[in-house]
Tab-separated table of C-alpha atoms in Angstrom:
chain	number	residue	atom	x	y	z
A	1	MET	CA	0.073	0.007	-0.087
A	2	ASN	CA	1.193	3.432	-0.731
A	3	LYS	CA	3.071	5.058	2.197
A	4	SER	CA	1.021	8.363	1.807
A	5	ILE	CA	-2.176	6.317	2.014
A	6	ASN	CA	-0.881	4.648	5.160
A	7	PHE	CA	-0.124	7.981	6.620
A	8	LEU	CA	-3.697	9.275	5.828
A	9	ILE	CA	-5.278	6.352	7.434
A	10	VAL	CA	-3.135	6.731	10.532
A	11	LEU	CA	-3.807	10.410	10.643
A	12	THR	CA	-7.511	9.871	10.160
A	13	PHE	CA	-7.605	7.348	12.892
A	14	LEU	CA	-5.586	9.808	15.283
A	15	ASN	CA	-8.052	12.517	14.629
A	16	HIS	CA	-11.048	10.363	15.279
A	17	SER	CA	-9.457	9.230	18.590
A	18	ILE	CA	-8.560	12.759	19.710
A	19	CYS	CA	-12.170	13.868	18.813
A	20	ALA	CA	-13.621	10.971	20.791
A	21	ALA	CA	-11.175	11.594	23.817
A	22	ASN	CA	-12.221	15.289	23.807
A	23	ALA	CA	-15.885	14.341	23.680
A	24	ILE	CA	-15.419	12.038	26.621
A	25	LYS	CA	-13.533	14.623	28.577
A	26	LYS	CA	-16.247	17.283	27.768
A	27	GLU	CA	-18.940	14.878	28.833
A	28	ALA	CA	-17.045	14.127	31.955
A	29	GLY	CA	-16.473	17.692	32.719
A	30	ASP	CA	-20.223	18.514	32.006
A	31	SER	CA	-21.212	16.040	34.575
A	32	LYS	CA	-19.118	17.190	37.495
A	33	PRO	CA	-20.919	18.695	40.602
A	34	ILE	CA	-21.193	22.475	40.741
A	35	LYS	CA	-18.997	24.232	43.202
A	36	VAL	CA	-21.215	26.193	45.785
A	37	TYR	CA	-20.116	28.880	48.051
A	38	ILE	CA	-22.559	30.141	50.614
A	39	LEU	CA	-22.010	33.839	51.712
A	40	SER	CA	-23.839	35.311	54.669
A	41	GLY	CA	-23.732	38.167	57.387
A	42	GLN	CA	-25.370	41.463	57.923
A	43	SER	CA	-25.386	44.717	55.937
A	44	ASN	CA	-21.743	44.460	55.012
A	45	MET	CA	-22.531	41.273	53.062
A	46	VAL	CA	-25.925	42.432	51.825
A	47	GLY	CA	-23.854	45.144	50.032
A	48	ALA	CA	-24.163	48.882	49.455
A	49	GLY	CA	-21.320	49.618	46.860
A	50	LYS	CA	-22.727	52.162	44.458
A	51	VAL	CA	-22.536	51.222	40.798
A	52	ASP	CA	-22.931	54.827	39.733
A	53	GLY	CA	-24.135	58.161	40.895
A	54	GLY	CA	-27.778	56.991	40.921
A	55	SER	CA	-30.184	57.081	37.934
A	56	SER	CA	-33.071	59.502	38.003
A	57	ARG	CA	-35.856	59.837	35.627
A	58	TRP	CA	-35.131	62.549	33.322
A	59	GLY	CA	-37.331	65.532	32.708
A	60	SER	CA	-36.327	69.121	33.552
A	61	GLU	CA	-33.059	68.665	31.826
A	62	PHE	CA	-34.759	68.613	28.454
A	63	ILE	CA	-35.804	71.667	26.641
A	64	ASP	CA	-38.371	72.189	23.774
A	65	PRO	CA	-38.750	68.373	22.905
A	66	VAL	CA	-40.586	67.896	19.689
A	67	VAL	CA	-41.415	64.446	18.046
A	68	SER	CA	-41.626	64.219	14.307
A	69	VAL	CA	-43.381	61.586	12.488
A	70	TYR	CA	-42.283	60.194	9.158
A	71	GLU	CA	-44.101	58.210	6.537
A	72	GLY	CA	-43.814	54.344	6.914
A	73	LEU	CA	-41.827	52.232	9.314
A	74	TYR	CA	-38.358	52.962	10.465
A	75	ASP	CA	-35.821	52.410	7.736
A	76	SER	CA	-32.084	52.370	8.490
A	77	LYS	CA	-31.249	53.458	4.988
A	78	GLU	CA	-33.184	56.779	5.528
A	79	ASN	CA	-31.712	60.067	6.590
A	80	TYR	CA	-34.566	61.526	8.604
A	81	ASP	CA	-32.866	64.836	9.132
A	82	GLU	CA	-33.338	65.358	5.300
A	83	LEU	CA	-36.869	64.123	5.185
A	84	LYS	CA	-40.003	66.176	5.676
A	85	PRO	CA	-42.266	64.882	8.419
A	86	ILE	CA	-45.950	64.223	7.951
A	87	LYS	CA	-46.652	65.411	11.468
A	88	THR	CA	-44.867	67.292	14.291
A	89	THR	CA	-45.890	67.474	17.896
A	90	LYS	CA	-44.631	69.440	20.828
A	91	LEU	CA	-44.271	67.363	23.872
A	92	GLU	CA	-45.510	69.347	26.772
A	93	GLU	CA	-44.344	66.630	29.277
A	94	PHE	CA	-41.212	64.729	28.403
A	95	GLY	CA	-39.834	62.135	31.015
A	96	GLY	CA	-41.124	61.935	34.649
A	97	THR	CA	-43.846	59.369	35.213
A	98	ASN	CA	-46.534	60.586	32.923
A	99	PRO	CA	-44.987	61.993	29.546
A	100	SER	CA	-47.034	63.240	26.856
A	101	PRO	CA	-48.067	60.430	24.492
A	102	TYR	CA	-46.442	60.027	21.189
A	103	PRO	CA	-48.859	60.318	17.975
A	104	GLY	CA	-47.706	57.261	16.145
A	105	GLY	CA	-48.472	56.712	12.561
A	106	GLY	CA	-45.029	56.260	11.203
A	107	ALA	CA	-41.307	56.363	12.126
A	108	GLN	CA	-40.862	58.652	15.079
A	109	VAL	CA	-37.902	60.965	15.895
A	110	THR	CA	-37.679	63.135	18.845
A	111	ARG	CA	-35.350	66.349	18.911
A	112	GLY	CA	-34.716	69.124	21.315
A	113	PHE	CA	-32.028	70.322	23.772
A	114	VAL	CA	-30.637	68.977	26.937
A	115	GLN	CA	-29.040	71.058	29.683
A	116	VAL	CA	-27.550	69.437	32.914
A	117	GLU	CA	-27.040	71.371	36.068
A	118	LYS	CA	-23.447	70.090	36.852
A	119	THR	CA	-20.410	69.532	34.727
A	120	GLY	CA	-19.713	65.648	34.516
A	121	MET	CA	-19.777	62.371	32.692
A	122	TYR	CA	-23.435	61.154	31.984
A	123	GLU	CA	-25.109	58.230	30.730
A	124	PHE	CA	-28.535	58.350	28.959
A	125	ARG	CA	-31.044	55.476	29.129
A	126	PRO	CA	-33.924	56.260	26.847
A	127	GLY	CA	-37.112	54.338	26.918
A	128	TYR	CA	-38.413	51.530	28.919
A	129	GLY	CA	-39.230	47.958	27.629
A	130	GLY	CA	-39.910	48.104	23.938
A	131	SER	CA	-39.314	51.830	23.619
A	132	MET	CA	-35.639	51.204	24.471
A	133	GLN	CA	-35.266	50.108	20.970
A	134	ASN	CA	-33.792	53.281	19.728
A	135	VAL	CA	-30.684	55.310	18.916
A	136	MET	CA	-29.944	58.464	20.968
A	137	GLU	CA	-27.397	60.990	20.104
A	138	VAL	CA	-26.369	63.992	22.397
A	139	ASP	CA	-24.356	66.897	21.033
A	140	GLY	CA	-23.749	64.821	17.852
A	141	LYS	CA	-22.519	61.850	19.854
A	142	GLU	CA	-24.228	58.452	19.733
A	143	VAL	CA	-24.868	57.647	23.512
A	144	HIS	CA	-27.383	54.671	23.266
A	145	ARG	CA	-28.000	52.127	20.749
A	146	LYS	CA	-30.521	49.058	21.254
A	147	GLU	CA	-31.385	47.468	17.898
A	148	VAL	CA	-34.125	44.862	17.794
A	149	GLY	CA	-32.802	41.577	19.008
A	150	LYS	CA	-29.432	42.987	20.026
A	151	GLU	CA	-27.621	43.900	23.234
A	152	ILE	CA	-27.722	47.619	24.436
A	153	VAL	CA	-24.644	49.659	23.722
A	154	ARG	CA	-24.110	52.860	25.715
A	155	THR	CA	-21.388	55.446	25.814
A	156	GLY	CA	-20.853	58.120	28.405
A	157	ILE	CA	-20.592	61.803	27.447
A	158	LYS	CA	-19.133	64.725	29.202
A	159	LEU	CA	-21.420	67.634	29.502
A	160	GLU	CA	-20.881	71.160	30.860
A	161	GLY	CA	-23.106	72.342	33.392
A	162	GLY	CA	-25.524	75.162	32.364
A	163	LYS	CA	-24.602	74.477	28.583
A	164	LYS	CA	-27.429	73.676	26.231
A	165	VAL	CA	-26.806	70.996	23.565
A	166	PRO	CA	-28.974	69.178	21.011
A	167	PHE	CA	-30.346	65.690	21.426
A	168	LYS	CA	-32.136	63.285	19.109
A	169	ILE	CA	-33.766	59.985	19.683
A	170	THR	CA	-34.691	57.650	16.646
A	171	TYR	CA	-37.183	54.971	17.580
A	172	LEU	CA	-36.677	51.772	15.721
A	173	THR	CA	-40.164	50.426	16.277
A	174	ASN	CA	-43.723	51.704	16.820
A	175	ASP	CA	-43.070	51.508	20.609
A	176	ALA	CA	-42.004	55.002	21.386
A	177	ASN	CA	-42.457	57.364	24.447
A	178	GLY	CA	-40.711	60.082	26.380
A	179	LEU	CA	-39.514	57.787	29.230
A	180	GLY	CA	-35.902	57.852	30.205
A	181	TRP	CA	-33.232	58.009	32.849
A	182	ILE	CA	-30.019	59.873	33.222
A	183	VAL	CA	-27.057	58.749	35.272
A	184	ARG	CA	-23.990	60.473	36.498
A	185	LEU	CA	-20.915	58.165	35.878
A	186	ASP	CA	-17.997	60.028	37.450
A	187	VAL	CA	-18.912	60.294	41.115
A	188	PRO	CA	-15.885	59.219	43.136
A	189	GLY	CA	-16.086	55.860	44.795
A	190	THR	CA	-18.614	54.506	42.394
A	191	LEU	CA	-17.921	51.358	40.384
A	192	SER	CA	-18.472	53.160	37.119
A	193	ALA	CA	-15.914	55.802	37.965
A	194	LEU	CA	-13.379	53.187	39.315
A	195	VAL	CA	-13.673	51.144	36.046
A	196	ASN	CA	-14.031	53.839	33.309
A	197	TYR	CA	-11.920	56.602	34.648
A	198	GLU	CA	-9.303	54.907	37.153
A	199	GLY	CA	-8.683	51.769	35.341
A	200	LYS	CA	-9.677	49.328	38.048
A	201	TYR	CA	-11.349	46.093	37.512
A	202	PRO	CA	-11.184	46.103	33.725
A	203	TYR	CA	-12.495	42.559	33.546
A	204	LEU	CA	-16.039	43.756	34.504
A	205	LYS	CA	-16.444	45.280	31.110
A	206	ASN	CA	-16.129	43.835	27.520
A	207	GLU	CA	-14.420	45.212	24.431
A	208	LYS	CA	-17.461	47.528	23.747
A	209	SER	CA	-17.044	48.931	27.140
A	210	GLN	CA	-20.246	47.445	28.470
A	211	TRP	CA	-20.754	45.669	31.738
A	212	VAL	CA	-20.233	41.888	31.082
A	213	ALA	CA	-21.537	38.904	33.037
A	214	ARG	CA	-19.397	35.742	33.451
A	215	ASP	CA	-20.728	32.489	31.987
A	216	ASP	CA	-19.196	30.130	34.620
A	217	VAL	CA	-20.208	31.876	37.873
A	218	TYR	CA	-23.903	32.160	38.721
A	219	TYR	CA	-25.368	34.460	41.414
A	220	LYS	CA	-28.338	33.407	43.515
A	221	GLY	CA	-29.432	35.919	46.293
A	222	VAL	CA	-32.248	35.190	48.865
A	223	ILE	CA	-33.722	37.100	51.786
A	224	THR	CA	-32.084	40.381	50.619
A	225	ALA	CA	-29.880	41.242	47.631
A	226	THR	CA	-32.130	38.826	45.863
A	227	GLY	CA	-31.514	37.755	42.260
A	228	SER	CA	-30.857	34.833	40.052
A	229	ARG	CA	-28.341	35.552	37.160
A	230	TRP	CA	-24.958	35.130	35.838
A	231	LEU	CA	-22.394	37.060	37.991
A	232	GLY	CA	-21.925	40.631	36.642
A	233	VAL	CA	-22.703	44.266	37.409
A	234	GLU	CA	-26.449	45.158	37.670
A	235	SER	CA	-27.552	48.832	38.177
A	236	GLY	CA	-27.919	49.779	41.734
A	237	LYS	CA	-25.490	48.365	44.411
A	238	ILE	CA	-22.941	45.743	44.638
A	239	GLY	CA	-21.711	43.545	47.531
A	240	PRO	CA	-18.549	41.479	48.173
A	241	GLU	CA	-19.879	38.636	45.999
A	242	LEU	CA	-18.728	40.391	42.783
A	243	GLY	CA	-15.139	40.451	43.775
A	244	PHE	CA	-15.317	37.025	45.546
A	245	GLY	CA	-17.011	35.407	42.619
A	246	HIS	CA	-14.397	36.480	40.259
A	247	MET	CA	-11.579	35.089	42.414
A	248	VAL	CA	-13.179	31.703	42.876
A	249	GLY	CA	-14.517	31.577	39.423
A	250	ASN	CA	-10.950	32.131	38.101
A	251	TYR	CA	-9.716	29.301	40.269
A	252	ASP	CA	-12.369	26.777	39.807
A	253	GLU	CA	-12.335	24.732	36.537
A	254	ASP	CA	-15.930	23.690	37.129
A	255	PRO	CA	-18.969	26.162	37.178
A	256	VAL	CA	-19.445	28.112	40.458
A	257	LEU	CA	-22.613	29.075	42.341
A	258	ILE	CA	-22.487	31.934	44.688
A	259	LEU	CA	-25.443	31.513	47.074
A	260	LYS	CA	-25.966	34.575	49.160
A	261	THR	CA	-28.278	34.711	52.239
A	262	SER	CA	-27.926	37.847	54.384
A	263	GLN	CA	-29.856	40.554	56.239
A	264	GLY	CA	-28.877	43.913	57.594
A	265	ASN	CA	-28.834	45.029	61.147
A	266	ARG	CA	-28.462	41.514	62.688
A	267	SER	CA	-26.195	40.358	65.471
A	268	LEU	CA	-24.651	36.968	65.909
A	269	GLY	CA	-25.290	37.079	69.602
A	270	TRP	CA	-29.135	37.357	68.970
A	271	ASP	CA	-30.546	37.206	65.494
A	272	PHE	CA	-27.936	34.892	63.906
A	273	LEU	CA	-27.337	32.872	67.181
A	274	PRO	CA	-26.736	29.237	65.868
A	275	PRO	CA	-28.556	26.131	67.116
A	276	GLY	CA	-27.063	24.717	70.143
A	277	ARG	CA	-26.063	27.972	71.987
A	278	LYS	CA	-27.239	28.091	75.457
A	279	GLN	CA	-28.375	30.921	77.555
A	280	TYR	CA	-25.811	32.694	79.802
A	281	GLU	CA	-25.430	35.395	82.464
A	282	TYR	CA	-23.598	38.678	81.927
A	283	GLY	CA	-23.884	41.877	83.613
A	284	GLY	CA	-26.814	40.947	85.870
A	285	LYS	CA	-28.812	39.806	82.898
A	286	ILE	CA	-29.645	36.426	81.460
A	287	TYR	CA	-29.024	36.338	77.671
A	288	ALA	CA	-31.118	34.047	75.562
A	289	GLY	CA	-29.982	30.762	74.204
A	290	TYR	CA	-31.139	29.557	70.770
A	291	LYS	CA	-34.890	29.674	70.146
A	292	GLN	CA	-35.372	31.605	73.526
A	293	SER	CA	-37.119	35.049	73.769
A	294	PRO	CA	-36.608	37.932	74.486
A	295	GLU	CA	-32.990	38.866	73.875
A	296	SER	CA	-32.258	39.293	77.417
A	297	TRP	CA	-33.971	39.670	80.812
A	298	ALA	CA	-33.052	40.674	84.453
A	299	LYS	CA	-31.623	37.791	86.459
A	300	GLY	CA	-34.319	36.230	88.721
A	301	THR	CA	-37.267	37.425	86.613
A	302	GLU	CA	-39.405	35.494	84.145
A	303	PRO	CA	-38.638	36.196	80.482
A	304	LYS	CA	-41.533	37.655	78.457
A	305	PRO	CA	-41.335	36.509	74.906
A	306	ILE	CA	-41.627	38.876	71.971
A	307	GLY	CA	-42.243	38.314	68.328
A	308	TRP	CA	-38.531	37.285	67.639
A	309	TYR	CA	-36.284	34.722	69.047
A	310	ALA	CA	-32.603	34.045	69.347
A	311	GLY	CA	-31.513	32.482	66.036
A	312	LYS	CA	-34.603	33.503	64.136
A	313	GLN	CA	-32.418	35.221	61.357
A	314	TYR	CA	-30.107	32.004	61.243
A	315	ASP	CA	-33.186	29.966	60.659
A	316	ASP	CA	-34.547	32.200	58.007
A	317	CYS	CA	-31.389	32.814	56.056
A	318	PHE	CA	-30.117	29.123	56.067
A	319	SER	CA	-33.577	27.722	55.612
A	320	ALA	CA	-33.743	29.792	52.380
A	321	ALA	CA	-30.317	28.503	51.367
A	322	HIS	CA	-31.572	24.898	51.928
A	323	GLU	CA	-34.724	25.616	49.827
A	324	VAL	CA	-32.507	26.663	46.832
A	325	LEU	CA	-30.187	23.531	47.100
A	326	ASN	CA	-33.112	21.142	47.716
A	327	ASN	CA	-34.614	22.313	44.462
A	328	PHE	CA	-31.336	22.514	42.604
A	329	ASP	CA	-32.455	21.294	39.198
A	330	GLU	CA	-35.587	23.610	39.165
A	331	GLU	CA	-33.521	26.624	40.291
A	332	PHE	CA	-30.705	26.073	37.851
A	333	PRO	CA	-32.026	24.168	34.803
A	334	HIS	CA	-28.754	24.924	32.989
A	335	TRP	CA	-27.081	22.524	35.427
A	336	LYS	CA	-29.794	20.001	35.637
A	337	GLY	CA	-28.670	16.676	36.882
A	338	ARG	CA	-25.130	17.724	37.947
A	339	GLY	CA	-25.768	18.128	41.551
A	340	TYR	CA	-23.493	20.274	43.834
A	341	GLU	CA	-20.692	20.261	46.324
A	342	ILE	CA	-20.379	22.989	49.022
A	343	GLU	CA	-16.756	24.342	48.774
A	344	GLY	CA	-16.947	27.013	51.323
A	345	PHE	CA	-18.623	29.528	53.427
A	346	ALA	CA	-17.919	33.350	53.603
A	347	TRP	CA	-19.032	35.452	56.627
A	348	TRP	CA	-18.823	39.249	56.959
A	349	GLN	CA	-20.666	40.582	59.937
A	350	GLY	CA	-20.228	41.918	63.480
A	351	ASP	CA	-21.564	45.494	63.422
A	352	LYS	CA	-24.660	45.092	65.591
A	353	ASP	CA	-22.811	42.917	68.137
A	354	ARG	CA	-20.446	45.785	68.943
A	355	TYR	CA	-23.422	47.796	70.456
A	356	ASN	CA	-24.224	45.061	73.133
A	357	ALA	CA	-21.511	44.193	75.655
A	358	GLY	CA	-23.218	40.867	76.356
A	359	HIS	CA	-23.116	39.866	72.648
A	360	ALA	CA	-19.600	41.149	72.204
A	361	SER	CA	-18.303	39.091	75.132
A	362	ARG	CA	-19.570	35.823	73.585
A	363	TYR	CA	-18.650	36.643	69.955
A	364	GLU	CA	-15.776	34.379	69.778
A	365	GLU	CA	-17.633	31.304	71.228
A	366	ASN	CA	-20.631	31.929	68.914
A	367	LEU	CA	-18.357	32.307	65.823
A	368	VAL	CA	-16.549	29.013	66.571
A	369	HIS	CA	-19.963	27.342	67.024
A	370	LEU	CA	-21.178	28.912	63.788
A	371	ILE	CA	-18.413	27.573	61.707
A	372	LYS	CA	-18.974	24.167	63.095
A	373	ILE	CA	-22.702	24.057	62.934
A	374	LEU	CA	-22.937	25.296	59.479
A	375	ARG	CA	-20.495	22.562	58.215
A	376	LYS	CA	-22.600	20.094	60.074
A	377	GLU	CA	-25.932	21.388	59.004
A	378	PHE	CA	-24.994	21.448	55.279
A	379	LYS	CA	-23.086	18.199	55.421
A	380	ALA	CA	-19.850	19.840	54.324
A	381	PRO	CA	-17.208	19.027	56.999
A	382	GLN	CA	-14.300	19.876	54.646
A	383	ALA	CA	-15.809	23.159	53.384
A	384	LYS	CA	-13.482	26.027	53.896
A	385	PHE	CA	-14.491	29.080	55.915
A	386	VAL	CA	-13.521	32.770	55.318
A	387	ILE	CA	-14.339	35.582	57.708
A	388	ALA	CA	-13.901	39.286	57.123
A	389	THR	CA	-13.362	41.811	59.912
A	390	LEU	CA	-15.142	45.190	60.145
A	391	GLY	CA	-13.392	47.745	57.886
A	392	GLN	CA	-13.229	50.567	60.472
A	393	THR	CA	-11.668	48.523	63.110
A	394	ALA	CA	-7.818	48.807	63.408
A	395	LYS	CA	-5.694	46.413	65.350
A	396	ASN	CA	-3.724	49.094	67.068
A	397	SER	CA	-6.615	51.319	68.110
A	398	ALA	CA	-9.676	49.153	68.762
A	399	GLU	CA	-11.318	49.394	72.244
A	400	GLY	CA	-14.104	47.819	74.060
A	401	ASN	CA	-16.698	45.827	72.359
A	402	GLU	CA	-15.130	46.528	68.955
A	403	LYS	CA	-11.834	45.061	70.105
A	404	LEU	CA	-13.536	42.057	71.343
A	405	ILE	CA	-15.074	41.310	68.121
A	406	LEU	CA	-11.884	41.944	66.147
A	407	ASP	CA	-9.900	39.791	68.486
A	408	ALA	CA	-12.500	36.992	68.078
A	409	GLN	CA	-12.482	37.226	64.360
A	410	LEU	CA	-8.705	37.056	64.257
A	411	ALA	CA	-8.473	34.210	66.771
A	412	VAL	CA	-10.514	31.780	64.700
A	413	ASP	CA	-8.001	31.999	61.841
A	414	GLY	CA	-6.382	28.570	61.480
A	415	ASP	CA	-2.931	30.277	61.455
A	416	ALA	CA	-3.437	31.889	64.884
A	417	GLY	CA	-3.047	28.583	66.501
A	418	LYS	CA	-5.731	28.935	69.072
A	419	TYR	CA	-8.060	26.443	67.364
A	420	PRO	CA	-5.835	23.712	65.855
A	421	GLU	CA	-8.849	22.030	64.120
A	422	PHE	CA	-9.239	25.229	62.041
A	423	LYS	CA	-5.609	25.050	60.674
A	424	GLY	CA	-5.753	25.069	56.845
A	425	ASN	CA	-9.506	25.469	56.519
A	426	VAL	CA	-10.497	28.742	58.372
A	427	SER	CA	-9.100	32.075	57.351
A	428	THR	CA	-9.800	35.662	58.517
A	429	VAL	CA	-9.357	38.581	56.225
A	430	TYR	CA	-8.299	41.780	58.136
A	431	THR	CA	-10.045	44.488	56.110
A	432	HIS	CA	-8.945	47.783	57.773
A	433	PRO	CA	-6.189	48.407	55.132
A	434	LEU	CA	-8.705	47.726	52.328
A	435	SER	CA	-11.534	50.049	53.566
A	436	GLN	CA	-11.792	53.370	51.847
A	437	GLY	CA	-13.303	55.233	54.696
A	438	GLY	CA	-16.558	55.245	56.577
A	439	ALA	CA	-17.817	52.434	58.835
A	440	SER	CA	-19.880	49.327	58.785
A	441	ASN	CA	-22.867	51.129	60.247
A	442	SER	CA	-22.706	53.641	57.446
A	443	HIS	CA	-22.170	50.993	54.786
A	444	TYR	CA	-18.592	52.424	54.115
A	445	GLU	CA	-20.468	55.399	52.549
A	446	GLY	CA	-21.365	53.153	49.570
A	447	ASN	CA	-17.692	53.104	48.376
A	448	ALA	CA	-17.615	50.413	45.683
A	449	GLN	CA	-13.784	49.911	46.031
A	450	THR	CA	-14.288	48.845	49.587
A	451	TYR	CA	-16.729	46.156	48.533
A	452	MET	CA	-14.726	45.034	45.512
A	453	ASP	CA	-11.392	44.920	47.312
A	454	ILE	CA	-12.731	43.051	50.435
A	455	GLY	CA	-14.552	40.659	48.235
A	456	ARG	CA	-11.592	40.010	46.151
A	457	ALA	CA	-9.482	39.481	49.385
A	458	MET	CA	-12.062	37.072	50.804
A	459	GLY	CA	-12.044	35.122	47.443
A	460	GLU	CA	-8.206	35.074	47.420
A	461	SER	CA	-8.185	33.804	50.978
A	462	MET	CA	-10.696	31.020	49.912
A	463	VAL	CA	-8.537	30.018	47.053
A	464	LYS	CA	-5.463	29.837	49.331
A	465	LEU	CA	-7.350	27.439	51.557
A	466	LEU	CA	-8.509	25.342	48.716
A	467	GLU	CA	-4.935	25.078	47.374
A	468	GLY	CA	-3.786	24.118	50.826
A	469	LYS	CA	-1.679	27.032	51.276
C-alpha cells in the first residue's frame, strides 16, 4: 500500500481518537458537580457599593422636545434629518412618570435640547421596555443604541453644566415614548468611576465598554440582595460577592454558584445565634439561648417572649439556602442533573454585636460554633470558611466591644493557633487596610472599591485554603 495512503489512514484514526477523547472529557466535565459557596452576614454582606451616581428619571433637563413622524416604518437607510415629517408634535411633558403620548402613525424621531446642572460624565438610558429600541445622540455623539434583538450599547458623554446641547432619539419600532433615565458616571467611589476613569477591575467590562457577566459563575441571592443571574454588574449596588465570585471563578475549573443569604442590622449574639447555643449570664442579665425570647431579661425574673427569638435570622437565612439547594435542578435548569458540592462559606458581620457588651463578650464562642454548625448542617465537613473583619476596626486602636469582636475574628483564623482544628480550613481577612473610609454602620459610604477589594480578598483567601496554602 502506498505510504502516503498509510499516513492518511493513521492520521484519520488519530483525529477520530482525539475527537472521541475530547468528547469523553467534555462529557465528564459537564457531569461534575457545581461548586457552591454560601455567603452570609449582615449589611456588609448585603452590599451597598454604588455602581454609579444613581439614576433618576429625566425631565427638567430637556428643553423644547418635539417628536416628528415620518411616513412608513423605520428604515435604517433613510436620513430622517433630510426628510419632511408628515406630523410634528410639541411634547408638553417629557420624561417623569407621565410623559405626553406620542402620536404614532410612522417612524418617530424626537429632537430638542438637553442642559444638565453640573459638569460631569453622564449616561442616557432612553425608553422603557420596547421603547428602549432606539438610537440616541447627544451633542452629535451616539450615547445609546438598542437594535431589535441585540444588546444595548451605551457610551458616556461629558456635559458642561448650564450649557444647552442638542439631542435626538430615533425610535426603531412603533413603541415610542418620552420615558428615560439619566445617570452620573464619574462620582468618586462609584464602580463606574473606578472602572471607566481609574482603570480598576477592567475585567468587569467587555471590548465594547459594556458591563459583562461571567458565563461560569452564577449568582443566587435570597432574603435580601435577591437575584438569579450570571455574575456581573447590575444597576444599583454591589456587595462583596462580585469580587469574591471572580476570584473563585478564576480558580475553579468547574462552574460556580454564589449563594448569598444575608440580612442587615443583625447580630450573631441574637438574630444569627446558631442552634445549640445556651443561655448565659452577663452584667446581671440572662441572655437568650437558641430559640429563646426575648433577647435578655433581668436575672431572677421570668422572660416575656416577643415576636422574635434568638437565632430567628439564622433559621430564616439558612432555611432559604436549603430551599434553593433542595430544588437545585428547578432553580438552575442549565445545570440539571449535575448536583453540587459545597466548597466554602464566607461570613462578613459583627457591626450590631458591638453595641451590646453581652453579645460582644460571647462573639468568639458564637463564631466558633457557627463555623462548626454550618459545616454540620450542610453536610460539608471539609468546606473552607473565610471571615472578614469590620473595615473601620484597626488592630492598634480598637477598644471595648469593637476590640472584642476583632480579636474574636482574628482568633479563629487557623494560622493563629488557638483552634488547631481550623488550621488550613478557616481564614480571617483583616479588612481595615482595604476600607476606603466610613464604617460598617454607614455601609462604608457606599464606596464600591471597599466592597470590591474586600470581596476579592475574601475570594483570594478562599482560594489559598482550597490550594492548601
